mmCIF file of C-alpha atoms and ligand atoms in Angstrom:
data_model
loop_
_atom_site.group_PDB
_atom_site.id
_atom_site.type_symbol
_atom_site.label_atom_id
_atom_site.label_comp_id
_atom_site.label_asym_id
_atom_site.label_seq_id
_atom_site.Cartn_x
_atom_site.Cartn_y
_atom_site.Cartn_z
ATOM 1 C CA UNK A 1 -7.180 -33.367 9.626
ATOM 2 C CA UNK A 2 -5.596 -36.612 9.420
ATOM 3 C CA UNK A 3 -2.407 -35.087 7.969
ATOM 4 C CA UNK A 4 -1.710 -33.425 11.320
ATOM 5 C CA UNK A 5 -1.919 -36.334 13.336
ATOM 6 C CA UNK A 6 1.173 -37.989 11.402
ATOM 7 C CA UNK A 7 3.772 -35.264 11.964
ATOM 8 C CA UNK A 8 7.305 -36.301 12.773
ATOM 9 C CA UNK A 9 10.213 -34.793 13.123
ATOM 10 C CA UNK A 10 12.180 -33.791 9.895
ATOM 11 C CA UNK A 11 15.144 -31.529 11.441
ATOM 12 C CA UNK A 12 16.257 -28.938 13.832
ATOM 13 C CA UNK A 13 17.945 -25.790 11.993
ATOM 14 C CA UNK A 14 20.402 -23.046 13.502
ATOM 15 C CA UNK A 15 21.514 -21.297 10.651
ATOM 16 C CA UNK A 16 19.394 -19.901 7.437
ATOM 17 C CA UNK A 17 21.399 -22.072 4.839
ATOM 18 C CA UNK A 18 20.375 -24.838 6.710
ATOM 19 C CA UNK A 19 16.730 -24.725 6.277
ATOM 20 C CA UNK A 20 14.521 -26.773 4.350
ATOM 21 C CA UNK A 21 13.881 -26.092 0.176
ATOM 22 C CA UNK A 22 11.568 -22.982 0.528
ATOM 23 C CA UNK A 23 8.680 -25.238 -0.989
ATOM 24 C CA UNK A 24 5.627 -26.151 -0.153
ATOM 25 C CA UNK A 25 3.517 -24.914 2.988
ATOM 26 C CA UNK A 26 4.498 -24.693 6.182
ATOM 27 C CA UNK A 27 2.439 -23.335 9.494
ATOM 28 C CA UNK A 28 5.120 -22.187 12.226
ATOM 29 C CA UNK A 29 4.406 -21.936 16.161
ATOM 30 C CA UNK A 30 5.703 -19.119 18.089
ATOM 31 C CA UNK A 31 6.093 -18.020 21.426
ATOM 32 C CA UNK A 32 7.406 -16.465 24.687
ATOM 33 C CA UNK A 33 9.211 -19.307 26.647
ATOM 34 C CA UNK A 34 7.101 -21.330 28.725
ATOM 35 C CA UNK A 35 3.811 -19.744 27.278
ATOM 36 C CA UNK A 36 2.615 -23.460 26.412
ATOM 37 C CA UNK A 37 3.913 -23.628 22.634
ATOM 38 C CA UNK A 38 5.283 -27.290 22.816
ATOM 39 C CA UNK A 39 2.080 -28.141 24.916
ATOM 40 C CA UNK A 40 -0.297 -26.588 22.163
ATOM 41 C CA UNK A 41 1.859 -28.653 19.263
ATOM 42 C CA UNK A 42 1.589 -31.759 21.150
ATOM 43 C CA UNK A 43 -2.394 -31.089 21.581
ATOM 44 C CA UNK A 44 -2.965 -30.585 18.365
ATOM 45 C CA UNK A 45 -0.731 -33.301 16.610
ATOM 46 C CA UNK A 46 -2.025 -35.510 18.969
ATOM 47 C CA UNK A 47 1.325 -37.058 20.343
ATOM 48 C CA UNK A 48 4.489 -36.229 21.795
ATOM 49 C CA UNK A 49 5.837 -34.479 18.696
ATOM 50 C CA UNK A 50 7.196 -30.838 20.784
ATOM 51 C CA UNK A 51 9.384 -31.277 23.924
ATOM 52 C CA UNK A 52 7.425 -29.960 26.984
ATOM 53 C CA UNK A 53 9.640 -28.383 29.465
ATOM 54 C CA UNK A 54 9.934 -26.926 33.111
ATOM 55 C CA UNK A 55 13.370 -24.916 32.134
ATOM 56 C CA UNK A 56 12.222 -22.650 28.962
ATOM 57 C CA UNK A 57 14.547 -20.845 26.427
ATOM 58 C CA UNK A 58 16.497 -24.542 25.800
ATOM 59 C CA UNK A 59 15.473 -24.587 22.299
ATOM 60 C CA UNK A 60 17.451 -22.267 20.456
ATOM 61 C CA UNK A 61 17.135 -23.575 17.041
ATOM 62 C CA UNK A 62 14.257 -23.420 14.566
ATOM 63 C CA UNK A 63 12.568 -27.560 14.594
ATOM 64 C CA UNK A 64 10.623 -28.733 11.484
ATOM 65 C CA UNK A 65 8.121 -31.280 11.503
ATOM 66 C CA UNK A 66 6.453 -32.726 7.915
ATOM 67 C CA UNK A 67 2.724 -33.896 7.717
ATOM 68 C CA UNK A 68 2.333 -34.658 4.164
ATOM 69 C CA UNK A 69 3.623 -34.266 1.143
ATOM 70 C CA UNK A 70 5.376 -30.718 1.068
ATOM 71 C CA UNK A 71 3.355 -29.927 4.456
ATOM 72 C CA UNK A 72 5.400 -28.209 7.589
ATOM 73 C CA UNK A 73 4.703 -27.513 10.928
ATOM 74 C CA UNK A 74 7.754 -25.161 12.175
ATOM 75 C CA UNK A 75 8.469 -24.594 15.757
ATOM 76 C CA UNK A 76 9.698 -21.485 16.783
ATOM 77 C CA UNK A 77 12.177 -21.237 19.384
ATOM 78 C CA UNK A 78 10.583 -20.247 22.162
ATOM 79 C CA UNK A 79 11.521 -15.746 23.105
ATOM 80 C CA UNK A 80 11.800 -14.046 26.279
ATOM 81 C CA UNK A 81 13.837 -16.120 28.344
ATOM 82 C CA UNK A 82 16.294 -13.931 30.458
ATOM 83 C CA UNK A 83 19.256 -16.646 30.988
ATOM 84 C CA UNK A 84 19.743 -16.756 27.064
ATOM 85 C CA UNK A 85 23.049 -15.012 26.360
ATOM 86 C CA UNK A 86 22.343 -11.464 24.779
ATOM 87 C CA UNK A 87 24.506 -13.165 21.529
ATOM 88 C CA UNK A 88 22.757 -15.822 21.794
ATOM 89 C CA UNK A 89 19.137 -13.804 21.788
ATOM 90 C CA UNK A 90 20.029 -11.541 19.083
ATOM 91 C CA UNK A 91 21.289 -14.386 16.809
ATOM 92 C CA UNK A 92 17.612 -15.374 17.958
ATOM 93 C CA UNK A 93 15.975 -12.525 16.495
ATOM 94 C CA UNK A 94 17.866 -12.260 13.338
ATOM 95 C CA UNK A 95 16.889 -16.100 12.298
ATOM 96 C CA UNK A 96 13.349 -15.620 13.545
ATOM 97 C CA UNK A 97 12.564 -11.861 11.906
ATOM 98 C CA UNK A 98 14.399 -13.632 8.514
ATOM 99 C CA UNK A 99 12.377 -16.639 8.612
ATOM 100 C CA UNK A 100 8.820 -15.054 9.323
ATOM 101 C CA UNK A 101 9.167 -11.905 6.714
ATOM 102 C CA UNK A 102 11.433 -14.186 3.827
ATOM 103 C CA UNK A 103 9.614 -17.682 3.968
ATOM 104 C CA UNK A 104 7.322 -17.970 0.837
ATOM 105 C CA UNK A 105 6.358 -21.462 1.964
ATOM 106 C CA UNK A 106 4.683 -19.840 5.253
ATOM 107 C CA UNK A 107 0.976 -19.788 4.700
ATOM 108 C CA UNK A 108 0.472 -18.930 8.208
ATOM 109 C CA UNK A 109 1.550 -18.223 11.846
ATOM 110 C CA UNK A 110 0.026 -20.045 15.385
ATOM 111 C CA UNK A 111 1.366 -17.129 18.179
ATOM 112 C CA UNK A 112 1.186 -18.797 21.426
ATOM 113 C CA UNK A 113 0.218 -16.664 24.647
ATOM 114 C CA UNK A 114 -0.255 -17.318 28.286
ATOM 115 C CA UNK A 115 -4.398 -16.121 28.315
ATOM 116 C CA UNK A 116 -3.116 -14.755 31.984
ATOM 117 C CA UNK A 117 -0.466 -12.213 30.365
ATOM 118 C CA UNK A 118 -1.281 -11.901 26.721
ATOM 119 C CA UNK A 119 0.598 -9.571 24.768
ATOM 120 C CA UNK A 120 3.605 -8.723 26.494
ATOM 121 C CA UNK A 121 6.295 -6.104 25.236
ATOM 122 C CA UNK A 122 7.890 -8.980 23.662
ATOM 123 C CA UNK A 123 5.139 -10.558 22.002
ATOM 124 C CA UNK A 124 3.835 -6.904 20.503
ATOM 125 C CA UNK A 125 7.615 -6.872 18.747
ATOM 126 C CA UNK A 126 7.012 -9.914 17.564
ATOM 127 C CA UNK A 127 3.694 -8.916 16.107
ATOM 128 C CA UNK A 128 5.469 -5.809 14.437
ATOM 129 C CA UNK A 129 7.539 -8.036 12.577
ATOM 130 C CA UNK A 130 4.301 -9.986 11.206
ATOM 131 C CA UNK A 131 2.381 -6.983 10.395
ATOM 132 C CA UNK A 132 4.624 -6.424 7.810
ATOM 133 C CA UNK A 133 4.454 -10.037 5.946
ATOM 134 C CA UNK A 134 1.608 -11.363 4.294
ATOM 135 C CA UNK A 135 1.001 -14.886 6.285
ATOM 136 C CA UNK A 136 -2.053 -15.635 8.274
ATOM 137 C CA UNK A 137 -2.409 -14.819 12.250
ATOM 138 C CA UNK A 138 -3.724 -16.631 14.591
ATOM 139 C CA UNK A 139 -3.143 -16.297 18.602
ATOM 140 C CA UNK A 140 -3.957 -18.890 21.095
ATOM 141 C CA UNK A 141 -4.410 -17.886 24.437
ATOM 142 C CA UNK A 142 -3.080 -20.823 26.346
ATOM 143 C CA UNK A 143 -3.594 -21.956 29.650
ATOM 144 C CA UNK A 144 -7.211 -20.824 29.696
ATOM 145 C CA UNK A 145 -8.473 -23.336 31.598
ATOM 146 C CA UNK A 146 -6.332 -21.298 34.525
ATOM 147 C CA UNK A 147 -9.158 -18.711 34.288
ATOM 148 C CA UNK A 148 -12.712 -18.664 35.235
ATOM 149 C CA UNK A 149 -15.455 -18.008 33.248
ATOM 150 C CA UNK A 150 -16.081 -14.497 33.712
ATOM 151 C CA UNK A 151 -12.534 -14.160 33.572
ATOM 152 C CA UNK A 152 -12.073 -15.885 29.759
ATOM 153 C CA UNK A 153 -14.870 -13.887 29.019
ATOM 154 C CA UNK A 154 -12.846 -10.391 29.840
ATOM 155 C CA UNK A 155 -9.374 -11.993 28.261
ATOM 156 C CA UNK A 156 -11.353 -12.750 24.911
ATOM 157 C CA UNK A 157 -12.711 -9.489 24.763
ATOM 158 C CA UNK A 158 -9.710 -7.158 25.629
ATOM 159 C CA UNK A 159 -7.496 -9.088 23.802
ATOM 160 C CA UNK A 160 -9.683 -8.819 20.702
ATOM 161 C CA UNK A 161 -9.507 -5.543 20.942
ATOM 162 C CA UNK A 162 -5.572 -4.891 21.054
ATOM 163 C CA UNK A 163 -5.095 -7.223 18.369
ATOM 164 C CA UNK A 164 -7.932 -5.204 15.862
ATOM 165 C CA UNK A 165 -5.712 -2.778 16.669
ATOM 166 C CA UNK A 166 -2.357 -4.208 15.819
ATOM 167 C CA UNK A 167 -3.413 -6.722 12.879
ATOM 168 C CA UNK A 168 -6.837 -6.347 11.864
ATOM 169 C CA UNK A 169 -6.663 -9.449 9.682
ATOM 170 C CA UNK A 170 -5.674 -11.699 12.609
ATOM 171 C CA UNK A 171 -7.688 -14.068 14.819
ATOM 172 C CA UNK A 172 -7.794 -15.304 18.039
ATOM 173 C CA UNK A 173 -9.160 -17.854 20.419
ATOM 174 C CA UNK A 174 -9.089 -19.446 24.137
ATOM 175 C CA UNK A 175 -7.150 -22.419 24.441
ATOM 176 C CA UNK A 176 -5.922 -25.283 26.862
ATOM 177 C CA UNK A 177 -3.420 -28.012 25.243
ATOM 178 C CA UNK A 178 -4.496 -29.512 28.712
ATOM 179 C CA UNK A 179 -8.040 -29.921 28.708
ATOM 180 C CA UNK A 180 -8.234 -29.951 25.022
ATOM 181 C CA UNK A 181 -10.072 -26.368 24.839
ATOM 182 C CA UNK A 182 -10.150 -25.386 20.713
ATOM 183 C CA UNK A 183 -7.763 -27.372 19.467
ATOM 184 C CA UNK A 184 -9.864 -28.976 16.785
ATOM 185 C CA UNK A 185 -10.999 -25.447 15.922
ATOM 186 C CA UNK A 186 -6.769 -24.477 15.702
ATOM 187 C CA UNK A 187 -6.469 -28.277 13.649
ATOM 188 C CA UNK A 188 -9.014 -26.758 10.925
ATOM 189 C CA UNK A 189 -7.482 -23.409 10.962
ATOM 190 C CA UNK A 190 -4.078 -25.297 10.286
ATOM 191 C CA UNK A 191 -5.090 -27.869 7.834
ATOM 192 C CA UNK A 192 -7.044 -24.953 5.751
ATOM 193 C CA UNK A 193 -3.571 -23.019 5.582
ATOM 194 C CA UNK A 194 -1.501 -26.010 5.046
ATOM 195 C CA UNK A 195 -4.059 -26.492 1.765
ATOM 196 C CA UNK A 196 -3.785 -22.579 1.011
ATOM 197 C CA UNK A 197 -6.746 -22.047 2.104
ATOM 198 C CA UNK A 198 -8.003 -18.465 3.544
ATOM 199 C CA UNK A 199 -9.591 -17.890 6.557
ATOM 200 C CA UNK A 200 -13.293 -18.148 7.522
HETATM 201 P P1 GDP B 301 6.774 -23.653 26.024
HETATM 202 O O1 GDP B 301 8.045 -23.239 26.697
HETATM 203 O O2 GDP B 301 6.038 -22.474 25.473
HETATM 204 O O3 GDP B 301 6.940 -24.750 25.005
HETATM 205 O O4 GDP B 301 5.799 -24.194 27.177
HETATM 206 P P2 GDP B 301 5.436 -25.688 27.613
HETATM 207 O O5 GDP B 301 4.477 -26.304 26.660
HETATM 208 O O6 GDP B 301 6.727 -26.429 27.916
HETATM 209 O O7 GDP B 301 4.608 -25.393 28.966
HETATM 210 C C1 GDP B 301 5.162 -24.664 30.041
HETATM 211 C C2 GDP B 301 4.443 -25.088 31.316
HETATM 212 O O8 GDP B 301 3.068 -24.702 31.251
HETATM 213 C C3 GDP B 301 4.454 -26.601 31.548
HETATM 214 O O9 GDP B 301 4.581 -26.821 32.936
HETATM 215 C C4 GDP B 301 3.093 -27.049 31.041
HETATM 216 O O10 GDP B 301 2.629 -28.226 31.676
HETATM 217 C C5 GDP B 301 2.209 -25.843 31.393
HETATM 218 N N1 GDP B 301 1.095 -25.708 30.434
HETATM 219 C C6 GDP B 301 1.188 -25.598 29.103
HETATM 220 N N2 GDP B 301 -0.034 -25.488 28.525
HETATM 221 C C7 GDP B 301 -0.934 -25.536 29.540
HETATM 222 C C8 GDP B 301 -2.378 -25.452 29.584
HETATM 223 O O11 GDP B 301 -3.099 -25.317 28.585
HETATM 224 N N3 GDP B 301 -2.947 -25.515 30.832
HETATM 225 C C9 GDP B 301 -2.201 -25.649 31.971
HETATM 226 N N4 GDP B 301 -2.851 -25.684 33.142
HETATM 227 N N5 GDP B 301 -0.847 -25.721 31.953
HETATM 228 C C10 GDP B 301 -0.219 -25.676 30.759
#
């Protein structure tokens, strides 16, 4: 697990020619805006590596971060945020839908949702673009230490049940980058994937 621990930042990219070679493996983060992405990066890296923010949608380009030789963590920028420019949002989605059905060196995908409204409109599009490409799914459902037992409990279950439904393959778990809820189980999951690993 060591290797995620010594991530650091490689580049921030805005345009497809300006991505990394297309070697390697990388594991990319995704999200609505404010959802707790950078929170869950920074949790699970260990340090500061994702910046943590009280005004979402500011990160509008695609941020890489290596952890090993040939090893990527990719940061999303962050969807759903209403004061974006419409030009600026479907620029957005061209990069993004590109990037997660084109990417050979993506072994796998971390979608980050807020356990208290998973699977928004948004984040079901998103998911339509990923049922169609062969990487790995994973959702954390962030925030969870928001919710009380019984509640957790009735997230993990209906929310296993739409995703069976949209991506049988995928996975799921309860998470809090706060309290440190799963995020050695999400460090395994990664470091597997990073190795080309498969699941379980
Ligand atoms: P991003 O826009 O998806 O990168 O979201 P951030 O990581 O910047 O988090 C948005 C807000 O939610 C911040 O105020 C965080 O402190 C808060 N937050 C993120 N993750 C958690 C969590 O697991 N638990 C709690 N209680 N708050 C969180």
């Amino acid at each position: 697990m060591s290797i995620l621990l010594e991530a650091h930042f490689v580049k921030s990219v805005a345009e497809w020619r300006d991505l990394p070679p297309d070697t390697g493996t990388e594991v990319a983060f995704v999200g609505r805006s404010n959802a707790g992405k950078s929170t869950a990066i920074n949790a699970v890296v260990r340090h500061k590596l994702a910046f943590v923010s009280r005004t979402p949608g500011r990160t509008q380009t695609i941020n890489f971060y290596s952890c090993g030789e040939g090893q990527r963590l990719v940061d999303l920028p962050g969807y759903g945020y209403a004061a974006v420019p419409l030009k600026e949002r479907k620029r957005w989605g061209e990069l993004i839908s590109a990037y997660l059905q084109k990417r050979h060196a993506l072994q796998g995908i971390i979608a980050i949702m807020d356990a208290r409204h998973p699977f928004t409109e948004l984040d079901r599009q998103l998911l339509a673009w990923l049922s169609r490409s062969p990487p790995y799914l994973h959702v954390l459902l962030t925030k969870a230490d928001k919710l009380t037992r019984q509640e957790a409990h009735n997230t993990l279950r209906a929310c296993t049940e739409v995703l069976s439904d949209i991506l049988p393959s995928a996975t799921l778990q309860l998470f809090s980058g706060t309290t440190g809820m799963g995020v050695s189980t999400v460090q395994k999951l990664i470091w597997n994937w990073l190795h080309k690993k498969t699941p379980g």
